[in-house]
CSV table of C-alpha atoms in Angstrom, one decimal:
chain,number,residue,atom,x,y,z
A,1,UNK,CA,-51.6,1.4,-31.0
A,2,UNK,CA,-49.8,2.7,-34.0
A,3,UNK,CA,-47.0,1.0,-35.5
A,4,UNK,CA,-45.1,4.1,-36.2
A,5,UNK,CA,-43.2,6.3,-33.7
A,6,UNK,CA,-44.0,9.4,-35.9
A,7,UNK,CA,-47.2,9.6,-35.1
A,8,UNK,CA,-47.6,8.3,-31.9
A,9,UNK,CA,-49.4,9.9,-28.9
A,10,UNK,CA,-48.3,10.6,-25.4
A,11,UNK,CA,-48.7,7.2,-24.2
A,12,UNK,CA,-48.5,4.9,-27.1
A,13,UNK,CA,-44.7,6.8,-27.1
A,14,UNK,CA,-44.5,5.7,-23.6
A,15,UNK,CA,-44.9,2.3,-24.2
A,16,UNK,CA,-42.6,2.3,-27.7
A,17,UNK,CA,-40.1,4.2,-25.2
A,18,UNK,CA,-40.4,1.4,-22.6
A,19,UNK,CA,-39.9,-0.9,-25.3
A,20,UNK,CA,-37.5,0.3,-27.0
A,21,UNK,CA,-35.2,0.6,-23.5
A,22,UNK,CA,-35.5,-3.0,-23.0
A,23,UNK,CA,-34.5,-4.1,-26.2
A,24,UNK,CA,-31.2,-2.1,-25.7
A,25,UNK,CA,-30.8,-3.6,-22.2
A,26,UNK,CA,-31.3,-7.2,-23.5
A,27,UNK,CA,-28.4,-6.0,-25.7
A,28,UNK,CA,-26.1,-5.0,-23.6
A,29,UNK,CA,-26.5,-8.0,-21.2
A,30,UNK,CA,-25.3,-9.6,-24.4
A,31,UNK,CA,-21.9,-7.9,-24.5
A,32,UNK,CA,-21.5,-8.0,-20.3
A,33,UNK,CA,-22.0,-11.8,-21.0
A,34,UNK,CA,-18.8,-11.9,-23.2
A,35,UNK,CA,-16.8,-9.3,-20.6
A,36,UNK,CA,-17.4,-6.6,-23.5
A,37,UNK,CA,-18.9,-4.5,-21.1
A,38,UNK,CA,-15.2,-3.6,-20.6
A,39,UNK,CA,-13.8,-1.1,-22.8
A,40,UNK,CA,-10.8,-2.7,-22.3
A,41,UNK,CA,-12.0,-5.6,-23.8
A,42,UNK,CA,-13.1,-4.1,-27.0
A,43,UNK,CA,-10.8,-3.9,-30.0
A,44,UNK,CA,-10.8,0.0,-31.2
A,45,UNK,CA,-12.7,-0.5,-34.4
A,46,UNK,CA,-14.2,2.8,-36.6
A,47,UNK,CA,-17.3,1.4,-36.8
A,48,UNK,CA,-18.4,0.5,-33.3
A,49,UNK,CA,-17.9,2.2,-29.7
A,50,UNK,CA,-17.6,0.7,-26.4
A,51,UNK,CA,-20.9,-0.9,-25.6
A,52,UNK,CA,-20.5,0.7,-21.7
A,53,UNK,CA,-20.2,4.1,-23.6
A,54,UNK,CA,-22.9,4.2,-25.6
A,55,UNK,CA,-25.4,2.7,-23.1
A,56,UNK,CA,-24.5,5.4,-21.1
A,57,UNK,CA,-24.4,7.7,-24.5
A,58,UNK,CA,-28.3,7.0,-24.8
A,59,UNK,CA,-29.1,8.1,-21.6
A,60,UNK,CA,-27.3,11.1,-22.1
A,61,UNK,CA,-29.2,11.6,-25.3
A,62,UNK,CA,-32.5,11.4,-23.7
A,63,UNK,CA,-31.8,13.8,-21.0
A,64,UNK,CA,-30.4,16.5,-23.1
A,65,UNK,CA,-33.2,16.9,-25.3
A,66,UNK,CA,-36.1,16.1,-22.7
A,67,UNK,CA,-35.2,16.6,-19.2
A,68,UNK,CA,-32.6,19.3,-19.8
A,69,UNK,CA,-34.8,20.5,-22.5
A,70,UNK,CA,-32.0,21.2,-24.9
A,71,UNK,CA,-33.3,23.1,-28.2
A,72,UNK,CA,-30.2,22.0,-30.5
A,73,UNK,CA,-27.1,19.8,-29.8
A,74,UNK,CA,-25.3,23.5,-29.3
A,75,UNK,CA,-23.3,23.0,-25.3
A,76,UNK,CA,-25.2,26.1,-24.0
A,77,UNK,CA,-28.9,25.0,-25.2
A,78,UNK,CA,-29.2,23.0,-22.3
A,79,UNK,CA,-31.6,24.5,-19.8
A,80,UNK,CA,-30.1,22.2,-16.6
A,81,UNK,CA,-27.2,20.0,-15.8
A,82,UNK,CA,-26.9,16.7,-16.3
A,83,UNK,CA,-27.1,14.0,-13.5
A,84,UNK,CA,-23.9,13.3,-14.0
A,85,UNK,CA,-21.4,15.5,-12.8
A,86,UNK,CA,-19.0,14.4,-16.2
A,87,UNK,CA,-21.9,13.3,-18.0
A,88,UNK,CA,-21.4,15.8,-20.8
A,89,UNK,CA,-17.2,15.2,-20.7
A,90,UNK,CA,-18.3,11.9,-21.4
A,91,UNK,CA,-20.9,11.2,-24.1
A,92,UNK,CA,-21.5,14.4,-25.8
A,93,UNK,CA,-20.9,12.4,-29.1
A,94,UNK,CA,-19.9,15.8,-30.8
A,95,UNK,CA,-17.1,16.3,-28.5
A,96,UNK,CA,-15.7,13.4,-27.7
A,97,UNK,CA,-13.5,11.8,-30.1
A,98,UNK,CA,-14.0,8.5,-30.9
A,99,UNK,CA,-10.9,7.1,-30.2
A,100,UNK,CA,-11.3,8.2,-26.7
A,101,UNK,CA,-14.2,6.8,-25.7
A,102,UNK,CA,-11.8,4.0,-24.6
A,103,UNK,CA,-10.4,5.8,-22.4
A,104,UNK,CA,-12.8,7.0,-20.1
A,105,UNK,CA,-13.0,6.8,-16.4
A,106,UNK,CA,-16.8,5.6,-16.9
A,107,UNK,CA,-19.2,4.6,-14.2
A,108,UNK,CA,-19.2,0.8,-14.0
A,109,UNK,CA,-22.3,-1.7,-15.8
A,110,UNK,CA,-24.5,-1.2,-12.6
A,111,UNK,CA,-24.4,2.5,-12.2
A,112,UNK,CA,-24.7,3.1,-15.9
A,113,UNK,CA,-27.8,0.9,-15.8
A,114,UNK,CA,-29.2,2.9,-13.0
A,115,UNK,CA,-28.3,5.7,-14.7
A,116,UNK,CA,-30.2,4.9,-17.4
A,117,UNK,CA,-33.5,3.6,-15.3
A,118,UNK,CA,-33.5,7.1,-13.5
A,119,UNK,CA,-33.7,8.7,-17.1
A,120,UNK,CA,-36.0,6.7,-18.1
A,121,UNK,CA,-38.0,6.8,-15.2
A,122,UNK,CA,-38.1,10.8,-15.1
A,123,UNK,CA,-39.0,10.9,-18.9
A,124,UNK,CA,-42.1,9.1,-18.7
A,125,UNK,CA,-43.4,10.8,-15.8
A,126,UNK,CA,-42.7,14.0,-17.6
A,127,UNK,CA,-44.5,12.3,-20.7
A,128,UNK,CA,-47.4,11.9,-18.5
A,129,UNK,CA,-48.1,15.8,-18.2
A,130,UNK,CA,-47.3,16.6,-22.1
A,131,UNK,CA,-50.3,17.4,-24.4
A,132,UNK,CA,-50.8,15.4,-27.4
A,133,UNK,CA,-49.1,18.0,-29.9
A,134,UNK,CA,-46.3,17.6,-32.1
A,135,UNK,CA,-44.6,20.3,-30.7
A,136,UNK,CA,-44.3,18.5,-27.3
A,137,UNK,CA,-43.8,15.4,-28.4
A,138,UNK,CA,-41.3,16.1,-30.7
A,139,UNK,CA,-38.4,15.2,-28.5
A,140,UNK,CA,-39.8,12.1,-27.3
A,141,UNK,CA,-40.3,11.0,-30.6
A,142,UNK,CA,-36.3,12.2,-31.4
A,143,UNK,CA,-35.3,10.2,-28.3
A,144,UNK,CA,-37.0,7.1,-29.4
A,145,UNK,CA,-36.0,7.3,-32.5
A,146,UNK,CA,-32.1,7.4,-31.9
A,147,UNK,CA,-32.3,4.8,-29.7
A,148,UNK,CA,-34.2,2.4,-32.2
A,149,UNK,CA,-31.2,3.3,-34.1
A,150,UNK,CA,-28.8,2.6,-31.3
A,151,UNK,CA,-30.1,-0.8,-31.1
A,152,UNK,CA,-29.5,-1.9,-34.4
A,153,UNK,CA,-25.9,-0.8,-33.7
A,154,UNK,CA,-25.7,-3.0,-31.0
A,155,UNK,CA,-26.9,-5.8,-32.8
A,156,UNK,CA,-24.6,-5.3,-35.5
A,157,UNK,CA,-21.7,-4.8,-33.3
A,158,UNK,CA,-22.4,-8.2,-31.7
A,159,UNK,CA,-22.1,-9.7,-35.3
A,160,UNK,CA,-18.3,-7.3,-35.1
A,161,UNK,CA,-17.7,-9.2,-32.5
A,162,UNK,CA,-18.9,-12.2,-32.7
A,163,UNK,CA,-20.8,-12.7,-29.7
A,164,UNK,CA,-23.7,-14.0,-28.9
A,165,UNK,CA,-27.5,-11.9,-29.6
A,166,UNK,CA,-30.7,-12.3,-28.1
A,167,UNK,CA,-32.3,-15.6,-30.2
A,168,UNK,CA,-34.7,-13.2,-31.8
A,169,UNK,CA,-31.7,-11.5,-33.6
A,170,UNK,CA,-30.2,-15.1,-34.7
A,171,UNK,CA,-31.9,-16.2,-37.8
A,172,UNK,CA,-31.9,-16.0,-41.2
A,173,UNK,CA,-33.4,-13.4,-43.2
A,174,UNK,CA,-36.2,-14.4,-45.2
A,175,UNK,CA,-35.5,-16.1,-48.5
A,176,UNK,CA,-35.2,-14.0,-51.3
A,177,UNK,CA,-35.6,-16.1,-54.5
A,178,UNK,CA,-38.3,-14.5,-56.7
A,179,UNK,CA,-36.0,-13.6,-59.6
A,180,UNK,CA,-38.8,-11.4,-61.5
A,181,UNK,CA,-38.7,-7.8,-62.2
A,182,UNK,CA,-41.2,-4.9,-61.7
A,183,UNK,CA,-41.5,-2.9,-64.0
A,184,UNK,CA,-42.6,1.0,-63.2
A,185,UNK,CA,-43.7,3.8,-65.6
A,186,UNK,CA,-41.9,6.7,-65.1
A,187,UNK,CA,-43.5,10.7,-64.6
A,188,UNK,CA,-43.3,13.5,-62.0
A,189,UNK,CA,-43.5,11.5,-58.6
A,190,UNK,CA,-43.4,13.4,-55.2
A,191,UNK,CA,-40.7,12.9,-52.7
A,192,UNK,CA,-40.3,14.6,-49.2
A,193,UNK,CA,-42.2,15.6,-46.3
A,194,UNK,CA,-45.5,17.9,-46.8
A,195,UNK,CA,-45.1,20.7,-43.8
A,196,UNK,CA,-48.7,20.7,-43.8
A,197,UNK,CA,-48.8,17.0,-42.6
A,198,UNK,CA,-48.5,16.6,-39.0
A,199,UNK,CA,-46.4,13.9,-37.3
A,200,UNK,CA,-42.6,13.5,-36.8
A,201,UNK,CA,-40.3,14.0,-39.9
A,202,UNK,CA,-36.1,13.8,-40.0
A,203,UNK,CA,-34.8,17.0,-41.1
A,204,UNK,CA,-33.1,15.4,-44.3
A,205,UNK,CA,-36.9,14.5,-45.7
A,206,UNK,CA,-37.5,18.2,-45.8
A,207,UNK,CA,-39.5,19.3,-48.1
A,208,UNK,CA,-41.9,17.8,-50.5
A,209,UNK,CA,-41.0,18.4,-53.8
A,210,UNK,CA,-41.1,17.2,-57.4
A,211,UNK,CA,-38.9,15.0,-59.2
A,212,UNK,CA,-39.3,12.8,-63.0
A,213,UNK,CA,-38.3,9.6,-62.1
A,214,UNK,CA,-38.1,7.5,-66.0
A,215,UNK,CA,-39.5,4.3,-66.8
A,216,UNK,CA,-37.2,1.2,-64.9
A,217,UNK,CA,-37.4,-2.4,-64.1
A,218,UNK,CA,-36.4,-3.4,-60.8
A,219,UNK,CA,-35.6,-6.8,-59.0
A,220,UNK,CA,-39.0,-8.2,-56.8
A,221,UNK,CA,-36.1,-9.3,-54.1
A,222,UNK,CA,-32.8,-8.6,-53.1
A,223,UNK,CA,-29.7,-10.3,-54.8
A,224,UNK,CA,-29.3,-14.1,-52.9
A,225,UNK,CA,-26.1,-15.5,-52.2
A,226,UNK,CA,-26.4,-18.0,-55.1
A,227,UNK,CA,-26.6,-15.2,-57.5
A,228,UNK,CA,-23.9,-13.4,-55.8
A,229,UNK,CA,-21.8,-16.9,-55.2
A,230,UNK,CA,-22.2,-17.0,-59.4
A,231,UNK,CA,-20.2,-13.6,-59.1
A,232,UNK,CA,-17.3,-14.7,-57.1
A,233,UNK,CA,-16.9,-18.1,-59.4
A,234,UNK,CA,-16.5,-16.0,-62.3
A,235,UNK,CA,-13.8,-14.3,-61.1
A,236,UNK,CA,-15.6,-11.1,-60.0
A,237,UNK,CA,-13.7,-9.7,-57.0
A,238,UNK,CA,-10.3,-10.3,-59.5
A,239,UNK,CA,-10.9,-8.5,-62.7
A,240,UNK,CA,-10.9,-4.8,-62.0
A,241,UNK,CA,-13.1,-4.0,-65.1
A,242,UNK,CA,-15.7,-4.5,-62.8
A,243,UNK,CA,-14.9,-2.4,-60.2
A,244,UNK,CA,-14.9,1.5,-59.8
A,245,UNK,CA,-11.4,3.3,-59.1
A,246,UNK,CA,-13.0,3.7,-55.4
A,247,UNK,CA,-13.4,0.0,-55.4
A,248,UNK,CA,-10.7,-0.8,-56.6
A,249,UNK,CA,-8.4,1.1,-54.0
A,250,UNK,CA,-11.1,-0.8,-51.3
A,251,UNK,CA,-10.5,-3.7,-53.0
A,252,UNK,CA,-6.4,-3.6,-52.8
A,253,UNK,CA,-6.7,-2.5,-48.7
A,254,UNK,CA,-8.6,-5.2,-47.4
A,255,UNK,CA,-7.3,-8.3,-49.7
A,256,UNK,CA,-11.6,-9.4,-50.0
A,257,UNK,CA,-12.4,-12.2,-52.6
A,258,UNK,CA,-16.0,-12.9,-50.4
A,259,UNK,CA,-18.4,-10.8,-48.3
A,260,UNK,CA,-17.2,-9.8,-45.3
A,261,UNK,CA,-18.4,-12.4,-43.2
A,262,UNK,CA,-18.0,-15.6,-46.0
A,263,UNK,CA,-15.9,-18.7,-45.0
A,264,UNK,CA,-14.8,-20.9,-47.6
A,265,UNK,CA,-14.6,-24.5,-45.9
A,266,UNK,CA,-12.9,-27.0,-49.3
A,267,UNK,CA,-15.4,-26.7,-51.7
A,268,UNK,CA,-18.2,-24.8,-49.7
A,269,UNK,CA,-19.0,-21.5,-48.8
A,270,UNK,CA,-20.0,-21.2,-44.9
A,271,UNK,CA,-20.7,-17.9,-43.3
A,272,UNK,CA,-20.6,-16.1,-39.8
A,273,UNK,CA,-24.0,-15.4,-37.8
A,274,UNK,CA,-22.6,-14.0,-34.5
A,275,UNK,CA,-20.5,-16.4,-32.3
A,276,UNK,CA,-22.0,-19.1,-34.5
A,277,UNK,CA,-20.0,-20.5,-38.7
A,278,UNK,CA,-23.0,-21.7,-39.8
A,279,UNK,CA,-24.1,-22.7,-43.5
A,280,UNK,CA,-24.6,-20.6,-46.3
A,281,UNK,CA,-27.9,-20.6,-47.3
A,282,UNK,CA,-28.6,-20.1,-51.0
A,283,UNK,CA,-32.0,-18.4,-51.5
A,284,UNK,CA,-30.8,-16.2,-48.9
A,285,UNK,CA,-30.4,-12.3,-49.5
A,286,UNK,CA,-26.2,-11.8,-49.5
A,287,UNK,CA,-25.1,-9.5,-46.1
A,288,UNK,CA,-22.6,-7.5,-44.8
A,289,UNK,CA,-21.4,-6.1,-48.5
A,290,UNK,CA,-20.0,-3.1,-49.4
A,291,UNK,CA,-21.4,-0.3,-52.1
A,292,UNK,CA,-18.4,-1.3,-53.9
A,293,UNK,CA,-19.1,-5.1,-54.0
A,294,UNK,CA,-23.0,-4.3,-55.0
A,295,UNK,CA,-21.4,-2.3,-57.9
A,296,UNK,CA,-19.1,-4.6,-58.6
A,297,UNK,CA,-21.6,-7.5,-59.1
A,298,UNK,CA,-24.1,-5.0,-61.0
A,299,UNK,CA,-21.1,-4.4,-63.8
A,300,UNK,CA,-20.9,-8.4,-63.9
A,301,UNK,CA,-24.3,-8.8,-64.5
A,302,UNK,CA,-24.7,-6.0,-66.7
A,303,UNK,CA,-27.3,-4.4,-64.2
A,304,UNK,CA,-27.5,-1.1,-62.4
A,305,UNK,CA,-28.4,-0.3,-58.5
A,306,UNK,CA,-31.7,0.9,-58.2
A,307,UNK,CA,-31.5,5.2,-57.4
A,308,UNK,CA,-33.0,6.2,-53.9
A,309,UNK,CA,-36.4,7.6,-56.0
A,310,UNK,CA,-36.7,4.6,-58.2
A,311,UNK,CA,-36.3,2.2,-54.5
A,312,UNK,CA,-39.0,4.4,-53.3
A,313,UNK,CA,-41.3,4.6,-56.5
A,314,UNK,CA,-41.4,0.7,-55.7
A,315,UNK,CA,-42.1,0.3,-52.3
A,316,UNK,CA,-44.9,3.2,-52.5
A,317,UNK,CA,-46.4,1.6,-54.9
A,318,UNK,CA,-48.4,-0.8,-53.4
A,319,UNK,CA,-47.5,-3.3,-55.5
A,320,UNK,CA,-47.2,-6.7,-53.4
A,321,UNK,CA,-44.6,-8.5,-55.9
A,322,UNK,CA,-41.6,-5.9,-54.5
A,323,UNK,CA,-40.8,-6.7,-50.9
A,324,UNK,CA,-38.1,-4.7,-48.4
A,325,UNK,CA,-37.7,-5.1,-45.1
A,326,UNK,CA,-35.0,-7.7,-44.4
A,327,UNK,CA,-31.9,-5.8,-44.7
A,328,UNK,CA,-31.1,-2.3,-45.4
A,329,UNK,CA,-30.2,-2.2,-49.7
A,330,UNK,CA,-27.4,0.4,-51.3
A,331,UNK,CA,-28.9,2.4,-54.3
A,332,UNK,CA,-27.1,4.3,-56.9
A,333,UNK,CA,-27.7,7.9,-54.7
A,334,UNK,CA,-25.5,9.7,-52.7
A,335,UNK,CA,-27.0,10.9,-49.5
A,336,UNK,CA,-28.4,14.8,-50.6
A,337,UNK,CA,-30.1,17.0,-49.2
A,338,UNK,CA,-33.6,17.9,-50.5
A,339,UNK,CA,-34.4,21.1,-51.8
A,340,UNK,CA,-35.3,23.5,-48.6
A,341,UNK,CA,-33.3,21.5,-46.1
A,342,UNK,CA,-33.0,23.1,-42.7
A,343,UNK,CA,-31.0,20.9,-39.6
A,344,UNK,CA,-33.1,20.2,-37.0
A,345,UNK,CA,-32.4,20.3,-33.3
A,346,UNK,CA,-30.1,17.0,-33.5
A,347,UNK,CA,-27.8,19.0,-35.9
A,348,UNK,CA,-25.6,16.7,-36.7
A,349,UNK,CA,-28.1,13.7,-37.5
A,350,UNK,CA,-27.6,14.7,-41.3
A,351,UNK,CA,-25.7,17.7,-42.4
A,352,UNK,CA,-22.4,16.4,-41.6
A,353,UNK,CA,-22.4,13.2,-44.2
A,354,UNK,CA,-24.3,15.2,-47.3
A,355,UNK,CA,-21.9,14.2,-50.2
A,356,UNK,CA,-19.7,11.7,-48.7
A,357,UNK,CA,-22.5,9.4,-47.7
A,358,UNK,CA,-24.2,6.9,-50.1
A,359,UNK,CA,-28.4,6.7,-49.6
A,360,UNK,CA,-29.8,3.4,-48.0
A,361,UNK,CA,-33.3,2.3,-48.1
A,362,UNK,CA,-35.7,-0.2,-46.4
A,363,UNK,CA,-34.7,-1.7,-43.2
A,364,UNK,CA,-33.3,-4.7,-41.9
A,365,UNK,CA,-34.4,-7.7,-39.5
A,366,UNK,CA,-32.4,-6.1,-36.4
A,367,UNK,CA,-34.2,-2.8,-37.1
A,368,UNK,CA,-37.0,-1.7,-34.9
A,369,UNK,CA,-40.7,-1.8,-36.4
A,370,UNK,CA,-41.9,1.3,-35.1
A,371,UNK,CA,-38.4,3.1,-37.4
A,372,UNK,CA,-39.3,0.8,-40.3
A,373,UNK,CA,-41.1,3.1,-43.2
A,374,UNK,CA,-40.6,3.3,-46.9
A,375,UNK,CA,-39.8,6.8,-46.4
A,376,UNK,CA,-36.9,6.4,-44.3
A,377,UNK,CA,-33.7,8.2,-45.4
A,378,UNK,CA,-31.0,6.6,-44.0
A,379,UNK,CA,-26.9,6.5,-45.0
A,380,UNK,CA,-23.7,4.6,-44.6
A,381,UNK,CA,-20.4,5.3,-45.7
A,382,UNK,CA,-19.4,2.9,-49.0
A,383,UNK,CA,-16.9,1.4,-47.4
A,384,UNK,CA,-19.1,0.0,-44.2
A,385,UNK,CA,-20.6,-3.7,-44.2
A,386,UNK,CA,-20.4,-4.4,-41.0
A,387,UNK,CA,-24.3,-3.4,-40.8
A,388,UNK,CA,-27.3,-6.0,-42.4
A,389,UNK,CA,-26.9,-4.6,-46.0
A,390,UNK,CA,-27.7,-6.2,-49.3
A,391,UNK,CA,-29.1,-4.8,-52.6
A,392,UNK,CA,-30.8,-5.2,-55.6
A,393,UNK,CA,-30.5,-4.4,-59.1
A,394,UNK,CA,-32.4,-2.9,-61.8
A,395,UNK,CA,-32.4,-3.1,-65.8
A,396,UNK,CA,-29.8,-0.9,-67.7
């Protein structure tokens, strides 16, 4: 079977589809463990929604653009009604505000989950009678691929709120203490989607193009908390020299002298893993940091963050020594289009965060393997590190 959702057939997707659900079930029963199944339970935070909501969100997702065969995220595209009589009042993301997601007179935990098995259900019997093209299979392959994403969300909102994962999602991520550079000539490298390729692409890796990426040097791993720990004893998170004005005014609003989830304990630094204070492990990548504290250390250590072509230069390269995978890493890019971007039927996957969005590379531990590809575009706002995010630096 292949590895990667892109490229998968008919029923290799219905097995990454059936996996994929049950992964985002085990989830959930995480949250209806510790009554956060509740909206009412659930502090209003930007950066998650009420777990109830977007299980039922997902389901909604993967009837609009398969069974109601909706060709964009446009309200009359939809060829059929939902199943729900309110499902669209509820969980078209692009309609309903975020604050109010709270306040929804939802179906409770049961229904939602029957809900979602009678999507589920009537999707793979449809992928049963779909030929192998990419044409067909192109929503499938959206579907799954948004709720790989939506998993990962619900991991990192059980770190938010401290409760307690599946045991496959508590553990460390995997040490990170190689301290030697790559270095990479530079030339004309070739970034983008060919249209002549076949297989699933995201709209913001349109097109294949051309770009001169110079000669760099690049960490092997990501920054550890040791190196980072050297940071905060020198005083980095108070002398503003080392921060950007953005930073700065980040800096002042939240009062931070650590990463977000750091706990100094006398003389030691401990740190939060879900419900659990565990210690800090040295040769350990640093988590759950902003753009601004990556930056931040990079103007300590007289350093840069790598750009999004130089971060993919490397892990193209074939080169062994440079590994990525563990958490999601910040580079120096913000979040572009490519030349001869078009939005694709999930219109608002991209467009709406061009400019205001900083690039992110790689993938974490929480993140699905069948999503994990060195060509992967994704994008956070600087502020956020409430996700598994880290970095690495390059040579100035």
């Amino acid at each position: 079977m292949t590895s990667s959702f892109r490229s998968a057939i008919a029923i290799e997707l219905a097995a990454l589809l059936q996996k994929s659900r049950a992964t985002t079930l085990a989830l959930y029963e995480c949250f209806v463990s510790a009554g956060l199944d509740e909206p009412a339970n659930v502090p209003i935070l930007p950066e998650i929604n009420p777990p109830l909501w977007e299980l039922g969100h997902l389901a909604w997702f993967a009837e609009w653009y398969i069974l109601r065969e909706a060709q964009s995220s446009d309200p009359s595209s939809a060829l059929r009604s939902s199943m729900l009589t309110k499902g669209d009042d509820w969980f078209d993301s692009n309609t309903v505000p975020h604050k109010q997601r709270w306040h929804l007179d939802l179906p409770a935990s049961g229904a939602m989950k029957t809900y979602c098995r009678e999507v589920s259900d009537r999707i793979l019997d449809k992928l049963s009678r779909v030929a192998d093209d990419d044409s067909a299979l192109y929503p499938f392959r959206l579907v799954l691929a948004h709720e790989a994403m939506h998993a990962e969300a619900f991991a990192y909102s059980l770190q938010t709120l401290n409760a307690a994962p599946p045991a496959k999602f508590f553990r460390g991520s995997s040490p990170s203490n190689d301290a030697r550079e790559i270095c990479f000539a530079g030339g004309n490298k070739t970034f983008g989607a060919d249209p002549s390729e076949p297989g699933f692409v995201f709209d913001n890796e349109k097109w294949a193009h051309s770009e001169y990426v110079g000669e760099f040097a690049i960490d092997a791993t990501l920054i550890t908390n040791a190196r980072y720990g050297e940071f905060i004893a020198a005083g980095g998170y108070q002398k503003p020299t080392f921060w950007s004005d953005a930073g700065r005014s980040w800096l002042m609003q939240q009062h931070s002298s650590a990463p977000r989830t750091w706990v100094r304990e006398a003389t030691r630094w401990r740190c939060e893993r879900f419900d659990q204070l565990v210690e800090l492990v040295a040769e350990e990548p640093v988590r759950h940091v902003t753009l601004f504290e990556a930056q931040a250390y990079c103007a300590w250590a007289k350093r840069r963050l790598p750009t999004e072509a130089e971060w993919q230069t490397a892990a193209t390269s074939g080169n062994r020594q440079f590994h990525w995978g563990c958490l999601w890493e910040w580079t120096a890019s913000s979040f572009n289009p490519y030349m001869g971007f078009e939005a694709d039927a999930y219109r608002e996957y991209s467009a709406p965060w061009f400019g205001t969005h900083q690039a992110v590379r790689g993938a974490s531990f929480a993140t699905a393997s069948c999503l994990k590809s060195p060509l992967y575009r994704n994008f956070y706002a600087p502020h956020r590190n409430d996700m598994f995010i880290g970095f690495r630096t390059c040579a100035l």
